[in-house]
Amino acid sequence: MKLYDLELSGNCYKVRLFAALAGIDLELEPVDLPGGAHKRSPFIELNPWGQVPVLADDGVVLRDSQAILVYLARQYGGNQWWPDGAAQQGEVMQWLSTAANEIHAGPNAARLIDKFGYPLDKERALAVSAKVLPLVEKHLSEHQWLALGRPTIADCAVFPYVATGWEGGVTLERYPAIRAWIDRIKSLPGYIGMPGIK
Amino acid sequence: MKLYDLELSGNCYKVRLFAALAGIDLELEPVDLPGGAHKRSPFIELNPWGQVPVLADDGVVLRDSQAILVYLARQYGGNQWWPDGAAQQGEVMQWLSTAANEIHAGPNAARLIDKFGYPLDKERALAVSAKVLPLVEKHLSEHQWLALGRPTIADCAVFPYVATGWEGGVTLERYPAIRAWIDRIKSLPGYIGMPGIK
């Protein structure tokens, strides 16, 4: 199973992290984003969106980090990480949307601007971060994990850009419950980090 | 089963549309967003995020339209709308992320600015729309539906803001495959519209 990967991408790291936690073997295929390989053939035929990560597994090709998490957890992870029941799937899914929406537009965007020079709106990225992080903090002050009272793909999806947001000026000083949750994630068996995670 | 609802919200309409297509009865509870009811008690206890829709069903309370779609489809819709298999869930999930990310930040944001006066960046909303719609067009020029070759919750999640984007200046003149897909959705048994869908 091959993951088309970029080491510095938090979206790719979501997948690498989950695979490490769940004991799933990934063959990493680095994509030369600085060289523009993601916008050219042959990668662009694999993913017309021109983005990493992409997972290729026995004829299944998926773009989007959340979709890859759902696939891997369903196929190889058992019910622990992505459950079978409707209410449980809904509970996890709330946080997959939060990852794709607010975490993407907030701490991820701030980091893209500061670290990679993306032409995005820094003020907006900080405003979205300042709105979403207190909600995550409130939730984590009442819960050990984002969903189901245990580690799930919800944590894997939200964690990377929350933990690396400081590279875009989104710090966690005012969020002790988030910092404690980050420590819990780092203590999970199999945990791996990425550059930018302190 | 109660849906906390706003008629003009495309996120609420995603849920109303899917329920109509799948034959699921919803009791609609309108929330007075112009009056600020979504930011006050008792609604804010139900959803600390202060957003509609919220679904309350027999003790299950969910925020986020994509999460509600997954829940309803899993609980009441059978495998037709949200399948059981890993590869199939991954395929649908790609588009749920697209709805939460690019469609949200593109046509939805443009409409929020023009129709409701939200202080968002119109240029950015148009740029995101101009990037995502050609990708949706390409996909729909090769497929009848977004995923699995049949209507799924992926279509319900992406359709509302694509079809109402013209209210924010995001028109579909250059996207014939998207227009044909919209017509296919409108022809589904049980289909209901919302204000702004031509």
Coordinates of C-alpha atoms in Angstrom, one line a residue:
Chain A
M1 CA 0.0 0.0 0.0
K2 CA 1.5 3.3 -1.1
L3 CA 1.1 6.8 0.4
Y4 CA 2.0 9.6 -1.9
D5 CA 3.5 11.8 0.7
L6 CA 5.2 15.0 1.7
E7 CA 7.0 15.0 5.0
L8 CA 6.1 18.6 5.9
S9 CA 2.4 18.2 5.1
G10 CA 0.1 17.9 8.1
N11 CA -2.5 16.2 5.9
C12 CA 0.0 13.5 5.0
Y13 CA 1.1 13.2 8.6
K14 CA -2.5 12.5 9.6
V15 CA -2.3 9.3 7.6
R16 CA 1.2 8.4 8.7
L17 CA 0.3 9.0 12.3
F18 CA -2.9 6.9 12.1
A19 CA -1.1 4.1 10.3
A20 CA 1.6 4.1 13.0
L21 CA -0.9 4.0 15.8
A22 CA -3.0 1.2 14.2
G23 CA 0.0 -0.8 13.1
I24 CA -0.6 -0.5 9.4
D25 CA 2.3 -0.7 7.0
L26 CA 2.6 2.2 4.5
E27 CA 5.1 2.5 1.7
L28 CA 5.9 6.2 1.5
E29 CA 6.3 7.7 -2.0
P30 CA 7.6 11.2 -1.6
V31 CA 6.1 13.8 -4.0
D32 CA 8.3 16.7 -5.0
L33 CA 5.9 19.5 -4.3
P34 CA 8.6 22.3 -4.3
G35 CA 9.4 21.0 -7.8
G36 CA 5.8 21.0 -8.9
A37 CA 5.5 17.2 -9.3
H38 CA 2.0 17.3 -7.8
K39 CA 0.7 19.4 -10.7
R40 CA 2.3 17.3 -13.5
S41 CA 1.9 13.9 -15.0
P42 CA 2.0 11.2 -13.7
F43 CA 0.7 12.5 -10.3
I44 CA -2.0 14.7 -11.8
E45 CA -3.6 11.6 -13.4
L46 CA -3.7 9.9 -10.0
N47 CA -5.2 12.9 -8.3
P48 CA -6.6 15.6 -10.6
W49 CA -6.8 17.9 -7.5
G50 CA -3.0 18.1 -7.5
Q51 CA -2.8 17.5 -3.8
V52 CA -1.1 15.1 -1.4
P53 CA -1.8 12.8 0.3
V54 CA -3.0 10.1 -2.1
L55 CA -3.4 6.5 -1.0
A56 CA -3.1 3.7 -3.5
D57 CA -4.1 0.3 -2.2
D58 CA -4.9 -2.7 -4.4
G59 CA -6.8 -0.7 -7.0
V60 CA -8.3 1.7 -4.5
V61 CA -7.0 5.3 -5.1
L62 CA -8.2 8.0 -2.7
R63 CA -7.4 11.7 -2.3
D64 CA -8.2 13.7 0.9
S65 CA -6.7 12.9 4.2
Q66 CA -10.0 12.4 6.0
A67 CA -11.2 10.0 3.3
I68 CA -8.0 8.0 3.6
L69 CA -8.4 7.8 7.4
V70 CA -11.9 6.5 7.0
Y71 CA -10.8 3.9 4.4
L72 CA -7.7 2.7 6.4
A73 CA -9.6 2.5 9.7
R74 CA -12.5 0.7 8.1
Q75 CA -10.4 -1.7 6.1
Y76 CA -7.6 -2.4 8.6
G77 CA -8.2 -0.7 11.9
G78 CA -11.2 -2.5 13.4
N79 CA -14.0 -0.7 15.2
Q80 CA -11.7 1.0 17.6
W81 CA -10.7 3.9 15.4
W82 CA -13.8 4.3 13.2
P83 CA -16.8 2.6 14.6
D84 CA -19.7 0.8 12.9
G85 CA -22.7 2.4 14.6
A86 CA -24.6 5.4 13.3
A87 CA -24.4 7.6 16.4
Q88 CA -20.7 6.7 16.8
Q89 CA -19.9 7.5 13.2
G90 CA -21.7 10.7 13.5
E91 CA -19.8 11.7 16.6
V92 CA -16.4 11.1 14.9
M93 CA -17.6 12.7 11.6
Q94 CA -18.3 16.0 13.4
W95 CA -14.5 16.3 14.0
L96 CA -13.5 15.1 10.5
S97 CA -15.6 18.1 9.2
T98 CA -13.9 20.4 11.7
A99 CA -10.5 19.2 10.4
A100 CA -11.6 19.8 6.8
N101 CA -13.1 23.2 7.6
E102 CA -12.0 25.2 10.6
I103 CA -8.7 23.6 11.3
H104 CA -7.8 23.8 7.6
A105 CA -8.8 27.4 7.3
G106 CA -7.4 28.4 10.7
P107 CA -4.1 27.0 12.0
N108 CA -3.2 25.2 8.8
A109 CA -3.7 28.3 6.7
A110 CA -1.6 30.4 9.2
R111 CA 1.2 27.9 9.0
L112 CA 1.1 27.8 5.2
I113 CA 1.5 31.6 5.1
D114 CA 4.3 31.9 7.6
K115 CA 6.2 28.7 6.8
F116 CA 5.7 28.4 3.0
G117 CA 4.7 31.9 1.9
Y118 CA 1.2 30.9 0.6
P119 CA -0.7 34.1 -0.4
L120 CA -3.6 33.6 2.0
D121 CA -5.2 36.0 4.4
K122 CA -3.3 35.8 7.7
E123 CA -5.8 37.9 9.6
R124 CA -8.6 35.6 8.6
A125 CA -6.6 32.5 9.5
L126 CA -5.9 33.9 13.0
A127 CA -9.6 34.8 13.4
V128 CA -10.8 31.3 12.4
S129 CA -8.2 29.9 14.8
A130 CA -9.3 32.2 17.6
K131 CA -12.9 31.0 17.1
V132 CA -12.3 27.2 16.8
L133 CA -9.6 26.6 19.4
P134 CA -11.7 27.8 22.4
L135 CA -14.4 25.3 21.2
V136 CA -11.9 22.5 21.0
E137 CA -10.5 23.6 24.4
K138 CA -14.0 23.5 26.0
H139 CA -14.6 20.1 24.6
L140 CA -11.3 18.7 25.8
S141 CA -11.7 20.2 29.2
E142 CA -14.7 17.9 29.5
H143 CA -13.5 14.9 27.5
Q144 CA -10.2 13.0 27.3
W145 CA -10.5 12.5 23.5
L146 CA -12.5 14.2 20.8
A147 CA -15.0 11.4 20.3
L148 CA -16.2 8.2 21.9
G149 CA -14.1 8.5 25.0
R150 CA -11.1 6.9 23.2
P151 CA -8.6 7.7 20.5
T152 CA -10.2 7.6 17.1
I153 CA -9.4 9.0 13.6
A154 CA -11.0 12.2 14.9
D155 CA -7.9 12.9 17.0
C156 CA -5.6 11.9 14.1
A157 CA -7.4 14.4 11.8
V158 CA -7.5 17.4 14.2
F159 CA -4.1 16.9 15.9
P160 CA -1.5 17.7 13.2
Y161 CA -2.4 21.4 12.5
V162 CA -3.3 22.1 16.1
A163 CA 0.1 20.9 17.2
T164 CA 2.0 22.7 14.4
G165 CA -0.1 25.9 14.4
W166 CA 2.6 27.7 16.3
E167 CA 4.6 27.7 13.1
G168 CA 1.9 30.1 11.9
G169 CA 1.7 32.1 15.1
V170 CA -1.2 30.1 16.5
T171 CA 0.0 29.2 20.0
L172 CA -1.7 27.1 22.6
E173 CA -0.7 29.1 25.8
R174 CA -4.3 29.8 26.6
Y175 CA -5.5 26.2 26.0
P176 CA -4.3 23.9 28.7
A177 CA -6.8 21.2 27.9
I178 CA -5.6 21.1 24.3
R179 CA -2.0 20.8 25.5
A180 CA -2.9 18.0 27.8
W181 CA -4.7 16.2 24.9
I182 CA -1.5 16.6 22.8
D183 CA 0.5 15.0 25.5
R184 CA -2.0 12.1 25.7
I185 CA -1.7 11.6 21.9
K186 CA 2.1 11.6 22.2
S187 CA 1.9 8.9 24.8
L188 CA -0.1 6.5 22.6
P189 CA 1.7 3.3 21.7
G190 CA 3.2 3.6 18.2
Y191 CA 3.1 7.4 18.2
I192 CA 5.3 9.2 15.6
G193 CA 5.8 12.9 15.3
M194 CA 6.5 15.2 12.4
P195 CA 8.8 18.2 11.9
G196 CA 7.2 21.2 13.8
I197 CA 5.7 19.2 16.6
K198 CA 7.5 20.1 19.7
Chain B
M1 CA -36.5 13.4 15.4
K2 CA -35.9 17.1 15.5
L3 CA -33.8 19.2 13.1
Y4 CA -32.9 22.6 14.4
D5 CA -33.2 24.4 11.1
L6 CA -32.9 27.6 9.1
E7 CA -34.8 27.6 5.8
L8 CA -32.1 29.7 4.0
S9 CA -29.2 27.7 5.2
G10 CA -27.7 25.3 2.6
N11 CA -26.2 23.3 5.4
C12 CA -29.7 22.7 6.9
Y13 CA -31.0 22.0 3.4
K14 CA -28.5 19.2 2.9
V15 CA -30.2 17.4 5.7
R16 CA -33.8 18.3 4.6
L17 CA -32.9 17.2 1.1
F18 CA -31.4 13.9 2.1
A19 CA -34.3 13.1 4.5
A20 CA -36.8 13.8 1.7
L21 CA -34.9 11.6 -0.7
A22 CA -34.5 8.7 1.8
G23 CA -38.1 9.0 3.2
I24 CA -37.0 10.0 6.7
D25 CA -39.4 12.1 8.7
L26 CA -37.9 15.2 10.3
E27 CA -39.6 17.6 12.7
L28 CA -38.3 21.0 11.8
E29 CA -37.5 23.4 14.7
P30 CA -36.7 26.8 13.2
V31 CA -33.9 28.7 14.9
D32 CA -34.1 32.5 14.8
L33 CA -30.6 33.3 13.5
P34 CA -31.4 36.9 12.6
G35 CA -32.5 37.3 16.2
G36 CA -29.3 35.7 17.5
A37 CA -31.1 32.6 19.1
H38 CA -28.2 30.4 17.9
K39 CA -25.7 32.2 20.2
R40 CA -28.0 32.1 23.3
S41 CA -29.3 29.6 25.7
P42 CA -31.0 27.2 25.3
F43 CA -29.5 26.5 21.8
I44 CA -25.9 27.2 22.7
E45 CA -26.1 24.4 25.3
L46 CA -27.3 22.1 22.5
N47 CA -24.5 23.2 20.2
P48 CA -21.6 25.2 21.7
W49 CA -20.5 26.0 18.2
G50 CA -23.6 28.2 17.8
Q51 CA -24.5 26.8 14.3
V52 CA -27.3 25.1 12.6
P53 CA -28.2 22.5 11.7
V54 CA -28.4 20.4 14.8
L55 CA -30.1 17.0 14.9
A56 CA -31.6 15.6 18.0
D57 CA -32.8 12.0 17.8
D58 CA -33.5 9.8 20.8
G59 CA -30.6 11.1 22.9
V60 CA -28.2 11.5 20.0
V61 CA -27.3 15.2 19.4
L62 CA -25.1 16.1 16.4
R63 CA -23.8 19.3 14.9
D64 CA -22.3 19.6 11.4
S65 CA -24.3 18.8 8.3
Q66 CA -21.9 16.1 7.0
A67 CA -22.0 14.3 10.4
I68 CA -25.8 14.4 10.4
L69 CA -25.9 13.0 6.9
V70 CA -23.6 10.1 7.9
Y71 CA -25.8 9.4 11.0
L72 CA -29.1 9.5 9.2
A73 CA -27.9 7.4 6.3
R74 CA -26.3 4.8 8.5
Q75 CA -29.3 4.7 10.9
Y76 CA -32.2 4.9 8.5
G77 CA -31.0 5.0 4.9
G78 CA -29.6 1.6 4.3
N79 CA -26.4 1.0 2.3
Q80 CA -27.7 2.9 -0.7
W81 CA -26.7 6.4 0.5
W82 CA -23.8 5.6 2.8
P83 CA -22.2 2.2 2.1
D84 CA -20.7 -0.2 4.5
G85 CA -17.4 -1.1 2.7
A86 CA -14.1 0.7 3.3
A87 CA -13.4 1.7 -0.3
Q88 CA -16.9 2.9 -0.8
Q89 CA -17.0 4.9 2.4
G90 CA -13.6 6.4 1.4
E91 CA -15.0 7.4 -2.1
V92 CA -18.0 9.1 -0.6
M93 CA -15.9 10.7 2.2
Q94 CA -13.7 12.5 -0.3
W95 CA -16.7 14.6 -1.3
L96 CA -17.9 15.2 2.3
S97 CA -14.5 16.8 2.9
T98 CA -14.9 18.8 -0.4
A99 CA -18.2 20.0 0.9
A100 CA -16.7 21.0 4.3
N101 CA -13.6 22.6 2.8
E102 CA -13.7 24.0 -0.8
I103 CA -17.5 24.3 -1.3
H104 CA -17.8 25.9 2.1
A105 CA -15.0 28.4 1.5
G106 CA -16.0 28.9 -2.2
P107 CA -19.6 29.2 -3.4
N108 CA -21.0 29.2 0.2
A109 CA -18.8 32.0 1.3
A110 CA -19.6 34.1 -1.8
R111 CA -23.3 33.7 -1.1
L112 CA -22.9 34.6 2.6
I113 CA -21.2 37.8 1.5
D114 CA -23.6 38.9 -1.2
K115 CA -26.9 37.6 0.3
F116 CA -26.3 38.1 4.1
G117 CA -23.5 40.7 4.3
Y118 CA -21.0 38.5 6.0
P119 CA -17.6 40.2 6.3
L120 CA -15.7 37.6 4.3
D121 CA -13.2 37.9 1.5
K122 CA -15.1 37.9 -1.8
E123 CA -12.1 37.7 -4.0
R124 CA -10.9 34.6 -2.1
A125 CA -14.4 33.0 -2.2
L126 CA -14.4 33.5 -6.0
A127 CA -10.9 32.2 -6.4
V128 CA -11.7 29.0 -4.4
S129 CA -14.9 28.5 -6.5
A130 CA -12.9 29.0 -9.7
K131 CA -10.5 26.3 -8.6
V132 CA -13.0 23.7 -7.3
L133 CA -15.8 23.9 -9.8
P134 CA -13.6 22.8 -12.8
L135 CA -12.6 19.8 -10.8
V136 CA -16.2 18.9 -10.0
E137 CA -17.1 19.6 -13.7
K138 CA -14.3 17.2 -14.9
H139 CA -15.5 14.5 -12.5
L140 CA -19.1 14.9 -13.5
S141 CA -18.2 14.9 -17.2
E142 CA -17.1 11.3 -16.6
H143 CA -19.5 10.2 -13.9
Q144 CA -23.3 10.6 -13.5
W145 CA -23.0 11.0 -9.7
L146 CA -20.2 12.1 -7.4
A147 CA -19.5 8.6 -5.9
L148 CA -20.3 5.0 -6.4
G149 CA -22.2 5.6 -9.7
R150 CA -25.4 6.3 -7.8
P151 CA -26.9 9.1 -5.6
T152 CA -25.3 9.2 -2.2
I153 CA -24.9 11.6 0.7
A154 CA -21.9 13.0 -1.3
D155 CA -24.4 14.5 -3.8
C156 CA -26.6 15.9 -0.9
A157 CA -23.5 17.5 0.7
V158 CA -22.1 19.2 -2.4
F159 CA -25.3 20.1 -4.2
P160 CA -26.8 22.9 -2.1
Y161 CA -24.1 25.5 -2.3
V162 CA -23.2 24.6 -5.9
A163 CA -26.8 25.2 -6.9
T164 CA -27.2 28.4 -4.9
G165 CA -23.8 29.9 -5.6
W166 CA -25.2 32.2 -8.2
E167 CA -26.6 34.2 -5.3
G168 CA -23.0 35.0 -4.6
G169 CA -22.0 35.5 -8.2
V170 CA -20.7 32.0 -8.7
T171 CA -22.5 31.0 -11.9
L172 CA -22.5 27.7 -13.7
E173 CA -22.5 28.9 -17.3
R174 CA -19.1 27.2 -18.1
Y175 CA -20.0 24.0 -16.3
P176 CA -22.5 22.0 -18.4
A177 CA -21.8 18.7 -16.6
I178 CA -22.5 20.3 -13.3
R179 CA -25.8 21.7 -14.7
A180 CA -26.8 18.3 -16.0
W181 CA -26.0 16.7 -12.6
I182 CA -28.2 19.4 -10.9
D183 CA -31.0 18.4 -13.2
R184 CA -30.5 14.7 -12.3
I185 CA -30.7 15.5 -8.6
K186 CA -33.9 17.5 -9.2
S187 CA -35.4 14.5 -10.9
L188 CA -34.8 12.1 -8.0
P189 CA -38.0 10.8 -6.4
G190 CA -38.8 12.8 -3.2
Y191 CA -36.6 15.8 -4.3
I192 CA -37.3 19.1 -2.5
G193 CA -35.8 22.5 -3.3
M194 CA -34.8 25.5 -1.2
P195 CA -35.1 29.2 -1.8
G196 CA -32.3 30.2 -4.3
I197 CA -32.4 27.0 -6.3
K198 CA -33.7 27.9 -9.8

